Structure formats: structure tokens, C-alpha cells
PDB file of N, CA and C in Angstrom:
ATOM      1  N   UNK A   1      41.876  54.036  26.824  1.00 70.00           N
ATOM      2  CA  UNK A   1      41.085  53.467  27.884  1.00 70.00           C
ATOM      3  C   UNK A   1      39.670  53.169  27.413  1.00 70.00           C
ATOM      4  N   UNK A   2      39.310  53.905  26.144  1.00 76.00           N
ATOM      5  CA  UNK A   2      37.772  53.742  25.588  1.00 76.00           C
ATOM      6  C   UNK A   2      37.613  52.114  25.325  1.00 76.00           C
ATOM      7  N   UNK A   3      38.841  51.700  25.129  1.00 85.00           N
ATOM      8  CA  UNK A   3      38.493  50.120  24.311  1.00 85.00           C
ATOM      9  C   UNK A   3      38.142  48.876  25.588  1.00 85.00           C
ATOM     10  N   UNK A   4      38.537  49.923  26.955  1.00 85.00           N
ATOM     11  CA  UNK A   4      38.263  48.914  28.491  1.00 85.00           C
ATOM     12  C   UNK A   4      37.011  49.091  29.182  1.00 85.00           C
ATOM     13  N   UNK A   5      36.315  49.884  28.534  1.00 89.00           N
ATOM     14  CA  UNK A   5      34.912  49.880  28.745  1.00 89.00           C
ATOM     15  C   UNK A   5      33.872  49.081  29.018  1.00 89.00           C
ATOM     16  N   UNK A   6      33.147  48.652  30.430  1.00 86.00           N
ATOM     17  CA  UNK A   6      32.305  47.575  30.590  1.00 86.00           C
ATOM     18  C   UNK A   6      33.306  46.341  30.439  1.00 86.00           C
ATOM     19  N   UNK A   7      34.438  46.735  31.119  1.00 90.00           N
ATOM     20  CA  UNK A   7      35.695  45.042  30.727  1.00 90.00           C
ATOM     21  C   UNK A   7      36.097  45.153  32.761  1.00 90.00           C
ATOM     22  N   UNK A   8      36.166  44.260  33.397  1.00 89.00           N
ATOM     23  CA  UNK A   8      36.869  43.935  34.642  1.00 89.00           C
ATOM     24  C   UNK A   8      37.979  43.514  34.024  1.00 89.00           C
ATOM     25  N   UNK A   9      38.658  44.601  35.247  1.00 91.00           N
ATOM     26  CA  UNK A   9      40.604  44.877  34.889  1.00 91.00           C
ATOM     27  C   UNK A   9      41.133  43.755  36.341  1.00 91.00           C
ATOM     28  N   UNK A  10      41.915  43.091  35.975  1.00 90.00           N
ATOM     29  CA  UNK A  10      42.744  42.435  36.942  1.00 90.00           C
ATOM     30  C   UNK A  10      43.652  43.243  37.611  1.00 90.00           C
ATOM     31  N   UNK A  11      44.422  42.822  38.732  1.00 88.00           N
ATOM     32  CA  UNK A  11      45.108  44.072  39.730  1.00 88.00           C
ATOM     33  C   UNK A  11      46.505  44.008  38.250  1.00 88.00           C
ATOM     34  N   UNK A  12      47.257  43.565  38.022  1.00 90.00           N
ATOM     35  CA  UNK A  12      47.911  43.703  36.895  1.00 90.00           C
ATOM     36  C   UNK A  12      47.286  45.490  36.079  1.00 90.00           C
ATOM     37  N   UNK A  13      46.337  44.950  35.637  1.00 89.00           N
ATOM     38  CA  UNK A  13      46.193  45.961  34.619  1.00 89.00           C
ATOM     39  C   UNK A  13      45.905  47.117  35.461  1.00 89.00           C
ATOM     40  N   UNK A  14      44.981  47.252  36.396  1.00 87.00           N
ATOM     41  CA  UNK A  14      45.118  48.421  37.018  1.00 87.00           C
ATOM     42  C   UNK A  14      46.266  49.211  37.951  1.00 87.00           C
ATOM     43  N   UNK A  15      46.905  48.426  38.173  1.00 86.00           N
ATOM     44  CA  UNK A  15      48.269  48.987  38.723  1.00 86.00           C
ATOM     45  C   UNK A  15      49.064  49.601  37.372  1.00 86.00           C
ATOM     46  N   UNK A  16      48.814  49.099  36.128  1.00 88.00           N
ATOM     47  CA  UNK A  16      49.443  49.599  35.267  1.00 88.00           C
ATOM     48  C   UNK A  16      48.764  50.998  34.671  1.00 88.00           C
ATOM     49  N   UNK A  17      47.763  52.060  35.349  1.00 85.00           N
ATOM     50  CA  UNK A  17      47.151  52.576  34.835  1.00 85.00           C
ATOM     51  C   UNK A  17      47.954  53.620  35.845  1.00 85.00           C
ATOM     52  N   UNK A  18      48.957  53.478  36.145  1.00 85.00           N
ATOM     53  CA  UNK A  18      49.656  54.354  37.442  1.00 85.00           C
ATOM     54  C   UNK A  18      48.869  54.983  38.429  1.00 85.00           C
ATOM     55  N   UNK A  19      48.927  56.593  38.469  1.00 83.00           N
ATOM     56  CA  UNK A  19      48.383  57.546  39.660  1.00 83.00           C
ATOM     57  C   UNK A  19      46.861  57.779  39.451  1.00 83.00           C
ATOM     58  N   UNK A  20      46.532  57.100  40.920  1.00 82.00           N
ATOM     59  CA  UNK A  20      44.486  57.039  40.245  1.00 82.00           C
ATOM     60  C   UNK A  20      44.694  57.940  41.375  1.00 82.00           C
ATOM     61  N   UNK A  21      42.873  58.335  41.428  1.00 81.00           N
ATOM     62  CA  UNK A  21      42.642  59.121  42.968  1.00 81.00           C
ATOM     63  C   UNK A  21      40.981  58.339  43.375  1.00 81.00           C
ATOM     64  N   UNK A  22      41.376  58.425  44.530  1.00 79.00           N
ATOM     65  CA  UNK A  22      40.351  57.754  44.999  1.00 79.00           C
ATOM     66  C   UNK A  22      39.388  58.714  45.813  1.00 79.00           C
ATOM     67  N   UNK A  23      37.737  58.188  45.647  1.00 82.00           N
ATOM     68  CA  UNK A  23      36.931  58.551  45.863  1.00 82.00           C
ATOM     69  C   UNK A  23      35.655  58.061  46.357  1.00 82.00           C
ATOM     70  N   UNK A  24      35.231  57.970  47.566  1.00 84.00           N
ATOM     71  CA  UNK A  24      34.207  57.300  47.951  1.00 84.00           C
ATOM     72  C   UNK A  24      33.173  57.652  47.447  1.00 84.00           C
ATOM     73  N   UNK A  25      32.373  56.575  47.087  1.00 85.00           N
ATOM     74  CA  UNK A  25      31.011  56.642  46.424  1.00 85.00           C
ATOM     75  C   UNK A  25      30.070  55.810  47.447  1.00 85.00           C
ATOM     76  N   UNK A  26      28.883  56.464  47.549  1.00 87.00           N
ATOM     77  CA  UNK A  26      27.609  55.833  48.394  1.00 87.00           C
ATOM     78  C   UNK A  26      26.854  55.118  47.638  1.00 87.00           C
ATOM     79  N   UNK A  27      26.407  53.736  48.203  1.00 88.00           N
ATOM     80  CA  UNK A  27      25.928  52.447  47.569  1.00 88.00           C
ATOM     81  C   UNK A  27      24.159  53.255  47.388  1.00 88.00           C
ATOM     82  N   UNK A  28      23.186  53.129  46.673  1.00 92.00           N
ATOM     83  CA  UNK A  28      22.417  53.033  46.947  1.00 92.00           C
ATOM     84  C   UNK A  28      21.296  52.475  46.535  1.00 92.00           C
ATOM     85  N   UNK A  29      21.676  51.118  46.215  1.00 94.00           N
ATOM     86  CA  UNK A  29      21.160  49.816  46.412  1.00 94.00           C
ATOM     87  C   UNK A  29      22.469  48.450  45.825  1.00 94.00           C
ATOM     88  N   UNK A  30      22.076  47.481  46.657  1.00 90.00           N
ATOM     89  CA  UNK A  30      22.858  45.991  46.359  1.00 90.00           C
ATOM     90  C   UNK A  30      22.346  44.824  46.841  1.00 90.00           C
ATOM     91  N   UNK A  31      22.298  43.910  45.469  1.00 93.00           N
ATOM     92  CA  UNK A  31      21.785  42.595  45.835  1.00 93.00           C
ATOM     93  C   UNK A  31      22.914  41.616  45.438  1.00 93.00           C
ATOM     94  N   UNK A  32      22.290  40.834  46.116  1.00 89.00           N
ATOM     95  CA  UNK A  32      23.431  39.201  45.429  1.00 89.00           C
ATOM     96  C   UNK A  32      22.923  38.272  45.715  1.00 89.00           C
ATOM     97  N   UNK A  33      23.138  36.985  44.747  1.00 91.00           N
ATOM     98  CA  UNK A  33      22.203  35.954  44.682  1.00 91.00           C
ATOM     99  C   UNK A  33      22.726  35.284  46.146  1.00 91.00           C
ATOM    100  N   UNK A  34      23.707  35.185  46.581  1.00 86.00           N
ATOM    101  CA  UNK A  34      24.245  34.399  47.864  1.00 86.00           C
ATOM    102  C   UNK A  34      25.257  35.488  48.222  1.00 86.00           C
ATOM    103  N   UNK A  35      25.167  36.072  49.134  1.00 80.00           N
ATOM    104  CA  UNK A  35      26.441  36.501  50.740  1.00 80.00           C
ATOM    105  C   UNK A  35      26.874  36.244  51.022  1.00 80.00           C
ATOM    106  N   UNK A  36      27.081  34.503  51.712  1.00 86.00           N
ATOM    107  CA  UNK A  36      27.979  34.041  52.237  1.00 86.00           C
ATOM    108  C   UNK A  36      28.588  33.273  51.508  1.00 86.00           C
ATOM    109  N   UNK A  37      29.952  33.233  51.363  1.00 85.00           N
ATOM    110  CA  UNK A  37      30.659  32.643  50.182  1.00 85.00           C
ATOM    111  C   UNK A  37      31.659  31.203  50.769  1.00 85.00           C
ATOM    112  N   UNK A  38      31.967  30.321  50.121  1.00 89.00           N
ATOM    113  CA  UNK A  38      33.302  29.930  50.607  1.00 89.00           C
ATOM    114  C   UNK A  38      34.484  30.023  49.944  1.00 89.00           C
ATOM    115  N   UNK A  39      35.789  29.837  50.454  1.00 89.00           N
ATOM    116  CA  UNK A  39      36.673  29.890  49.642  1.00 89.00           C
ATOM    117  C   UNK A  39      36.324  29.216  47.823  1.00 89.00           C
ATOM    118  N   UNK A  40      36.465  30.247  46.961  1.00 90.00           N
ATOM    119  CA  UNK A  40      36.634  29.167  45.430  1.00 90.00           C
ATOM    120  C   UNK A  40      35.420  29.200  44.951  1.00 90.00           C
ATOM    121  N   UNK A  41      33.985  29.841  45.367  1.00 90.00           N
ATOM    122  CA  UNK A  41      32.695  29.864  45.130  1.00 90.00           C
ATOM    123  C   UNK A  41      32.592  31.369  44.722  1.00 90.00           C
ATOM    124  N   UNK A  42      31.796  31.789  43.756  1.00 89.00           N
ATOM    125  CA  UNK A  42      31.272  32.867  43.195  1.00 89.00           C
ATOM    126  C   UNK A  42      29.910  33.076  43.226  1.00 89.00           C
ATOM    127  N   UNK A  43      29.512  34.329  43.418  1.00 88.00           N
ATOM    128  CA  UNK A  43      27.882  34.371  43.012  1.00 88.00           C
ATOM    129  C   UNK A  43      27.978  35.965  41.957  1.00 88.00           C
ATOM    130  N   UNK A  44      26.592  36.462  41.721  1.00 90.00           N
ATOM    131  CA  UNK A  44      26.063  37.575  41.159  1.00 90.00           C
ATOM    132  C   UNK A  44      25.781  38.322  42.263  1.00 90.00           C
ATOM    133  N   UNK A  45      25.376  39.856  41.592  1.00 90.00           N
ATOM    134  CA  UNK A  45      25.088  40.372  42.200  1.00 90.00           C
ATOM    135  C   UNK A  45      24.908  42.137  41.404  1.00 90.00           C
ATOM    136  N   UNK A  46      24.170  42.943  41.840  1.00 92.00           N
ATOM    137  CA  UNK A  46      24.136  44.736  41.720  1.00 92.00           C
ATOM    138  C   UNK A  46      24.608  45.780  42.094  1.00 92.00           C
ATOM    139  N   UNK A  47      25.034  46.467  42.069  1.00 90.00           N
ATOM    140  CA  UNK A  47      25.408  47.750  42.957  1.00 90.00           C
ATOM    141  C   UNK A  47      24.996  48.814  42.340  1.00 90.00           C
ATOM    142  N   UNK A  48      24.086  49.449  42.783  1.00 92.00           N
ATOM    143  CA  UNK A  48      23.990  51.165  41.794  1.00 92.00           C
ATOM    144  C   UNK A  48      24.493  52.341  42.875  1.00 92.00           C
ATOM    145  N   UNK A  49      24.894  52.919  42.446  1.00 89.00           N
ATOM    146  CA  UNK A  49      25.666  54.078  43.186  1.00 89.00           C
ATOM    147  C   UNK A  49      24.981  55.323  42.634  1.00 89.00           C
ATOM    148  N   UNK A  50      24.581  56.148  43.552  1.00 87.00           N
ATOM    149  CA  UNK A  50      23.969  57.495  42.613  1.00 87.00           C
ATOM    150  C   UNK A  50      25.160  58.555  42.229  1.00 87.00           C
ATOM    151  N   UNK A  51      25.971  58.534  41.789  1.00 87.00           N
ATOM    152  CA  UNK A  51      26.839  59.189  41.801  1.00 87.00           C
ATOM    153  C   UNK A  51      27.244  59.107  39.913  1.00 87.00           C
ATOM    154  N   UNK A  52      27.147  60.685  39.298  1.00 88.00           N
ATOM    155  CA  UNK A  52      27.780  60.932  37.971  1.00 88.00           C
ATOM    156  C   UNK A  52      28.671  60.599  37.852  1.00 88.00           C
ATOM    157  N   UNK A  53      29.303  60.021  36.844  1.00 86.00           N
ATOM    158  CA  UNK A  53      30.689  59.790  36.725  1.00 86.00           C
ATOM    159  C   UNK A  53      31.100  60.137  35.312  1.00 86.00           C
ATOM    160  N   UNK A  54      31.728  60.743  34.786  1.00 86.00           N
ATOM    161  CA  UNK A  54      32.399  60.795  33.516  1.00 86.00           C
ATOM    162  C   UNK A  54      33.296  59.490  32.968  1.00 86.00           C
ATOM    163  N   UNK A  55      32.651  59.106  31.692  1.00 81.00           N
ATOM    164  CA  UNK A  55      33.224  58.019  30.933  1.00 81.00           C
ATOM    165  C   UNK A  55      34.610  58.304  30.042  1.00 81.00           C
ATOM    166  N   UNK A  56      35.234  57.538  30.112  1.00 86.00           N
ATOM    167  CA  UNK A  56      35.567  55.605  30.953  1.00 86.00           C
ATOM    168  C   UNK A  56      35.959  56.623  32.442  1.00 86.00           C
ATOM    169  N   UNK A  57      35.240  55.534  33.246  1.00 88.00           N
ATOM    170  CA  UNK A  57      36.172  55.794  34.828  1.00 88.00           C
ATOM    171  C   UNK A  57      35.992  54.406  35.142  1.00 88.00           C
ATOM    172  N   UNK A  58      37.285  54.697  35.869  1.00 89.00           N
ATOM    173  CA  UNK A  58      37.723  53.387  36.724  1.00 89.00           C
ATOM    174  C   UNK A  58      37.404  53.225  37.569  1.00 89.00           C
ATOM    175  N   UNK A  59      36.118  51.958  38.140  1.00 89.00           N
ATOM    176  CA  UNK A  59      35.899  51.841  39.388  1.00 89.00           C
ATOM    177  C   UNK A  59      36.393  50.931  39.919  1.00 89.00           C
ATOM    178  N   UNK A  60      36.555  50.619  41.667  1.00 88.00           N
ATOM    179  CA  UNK A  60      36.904  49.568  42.230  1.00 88.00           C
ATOM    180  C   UNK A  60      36.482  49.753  43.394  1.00 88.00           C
ATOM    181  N   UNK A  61      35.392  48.230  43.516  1.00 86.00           N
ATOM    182  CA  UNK A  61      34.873  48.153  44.760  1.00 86.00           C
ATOM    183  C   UNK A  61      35.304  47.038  45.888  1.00 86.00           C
ATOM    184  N   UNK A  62      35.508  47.598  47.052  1.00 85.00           N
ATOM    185  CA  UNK A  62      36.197  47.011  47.864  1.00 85.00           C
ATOM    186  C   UNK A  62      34.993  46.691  49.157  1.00 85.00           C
ATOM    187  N   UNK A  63      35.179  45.210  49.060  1.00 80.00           N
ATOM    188  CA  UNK A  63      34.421  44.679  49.991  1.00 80.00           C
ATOM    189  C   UNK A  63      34.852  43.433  50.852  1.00 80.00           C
ATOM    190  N   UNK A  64      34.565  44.364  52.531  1.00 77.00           N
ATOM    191  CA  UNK A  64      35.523  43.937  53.606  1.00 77.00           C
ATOM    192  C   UNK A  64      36.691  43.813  53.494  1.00 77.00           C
ATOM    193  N   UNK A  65      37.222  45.066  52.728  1.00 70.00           N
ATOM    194  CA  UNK A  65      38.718  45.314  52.794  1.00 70.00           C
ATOM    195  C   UNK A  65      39.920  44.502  51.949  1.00 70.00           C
ATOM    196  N   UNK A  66      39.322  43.083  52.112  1.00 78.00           N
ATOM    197  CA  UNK A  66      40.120  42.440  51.527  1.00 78.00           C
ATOM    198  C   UNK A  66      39.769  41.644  50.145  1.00 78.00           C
ATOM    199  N   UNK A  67      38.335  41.949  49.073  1.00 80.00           N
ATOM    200  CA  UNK A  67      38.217  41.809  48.322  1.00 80.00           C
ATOM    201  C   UNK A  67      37.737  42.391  47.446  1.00 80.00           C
ATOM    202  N   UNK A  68      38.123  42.406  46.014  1.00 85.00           N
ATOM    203  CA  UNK A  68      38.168  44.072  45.220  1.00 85.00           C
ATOM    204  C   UNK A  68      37.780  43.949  43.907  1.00 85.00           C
ATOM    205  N   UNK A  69      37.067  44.544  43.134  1.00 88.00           N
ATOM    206  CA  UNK A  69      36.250  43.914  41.951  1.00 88.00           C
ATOM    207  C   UNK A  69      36.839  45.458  41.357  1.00 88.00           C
ATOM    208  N   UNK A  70      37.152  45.473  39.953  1.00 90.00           N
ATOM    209  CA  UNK A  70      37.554  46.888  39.596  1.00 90.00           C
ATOM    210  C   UNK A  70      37.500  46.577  37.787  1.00 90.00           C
ATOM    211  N   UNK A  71      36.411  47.788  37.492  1.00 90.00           N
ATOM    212  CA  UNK A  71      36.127  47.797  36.294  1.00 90.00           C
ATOM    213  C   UNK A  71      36.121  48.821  35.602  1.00 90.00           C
ATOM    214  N   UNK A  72      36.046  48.936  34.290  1.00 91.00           N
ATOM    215  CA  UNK A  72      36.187  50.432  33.274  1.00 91.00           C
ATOM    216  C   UNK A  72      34.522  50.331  33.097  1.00 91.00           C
ATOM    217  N   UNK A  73      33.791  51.639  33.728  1.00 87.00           N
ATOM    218  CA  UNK A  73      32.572  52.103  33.146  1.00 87.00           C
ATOM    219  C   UNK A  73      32.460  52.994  31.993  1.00 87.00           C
TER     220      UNK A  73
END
């Protein structure tokens, strides 16, 4: 998993990482160059979370439920 480090995993690859556990983490701060999106449009954006984490962990952030960004820190 060291070599997925700082890499965004597609749902493919993370489903292939089998039994995760999940854990809520508190945002505490986020920007983005644009919010409102339309279908097929992308922007940037931050999230820092104060929360330790031991390396590589797998994060995945889910925003409004139905869209999910998930990466190896």
C-alpha cells in the first residue's frame, strides 16, 4: 500500500482493498475555488482535518452522500 501514497484510488481499487473500517473525521477547515458545480465540471479545493492518522491510510471523503473522493495518505 506504501507505493499508493498521495495517489486517488478509483472505487475499483478501493473495493479491492476488502474490509476497511470507517471513521468519522471533523473538517477543520475547507475551501474550493467554485461550490456550485454542473454536471461534467471540476474545480479545486482543501480540506484539513485535525485528526492523526498513521501512514498509508485510506481516506474517503464523502460529500452530500453521493460524491466520494478517496485517497492513500
Amino acid at each position: 500500500m506504501s507505493s499508493l501514497v498521495r495517489t486517488q484510488l478509483n472505487q475499483a481499487v478501493f473495493e479491492e482493498l476488502g474490509n476497511t473500517r470507517e471513521l468519522p473525521l471533523r473538517v477543520a477547515h475547507a475551501e474550493s475555488v467554485s461550490e456550485d458545480l454542473q454536471p461534467g465540471e471540476s474545480t479545486q479545493g482543501v480540506v484539513a482535518v485535525r485528526q492523526e492518522l498513521k501512514t498509508p491510510a485510506v481516506v474517503q471523503l464523502v460529500f452530500d452522500g453521493e460524491v466520494k473522493a478517496t485517497a492513500v495518505l
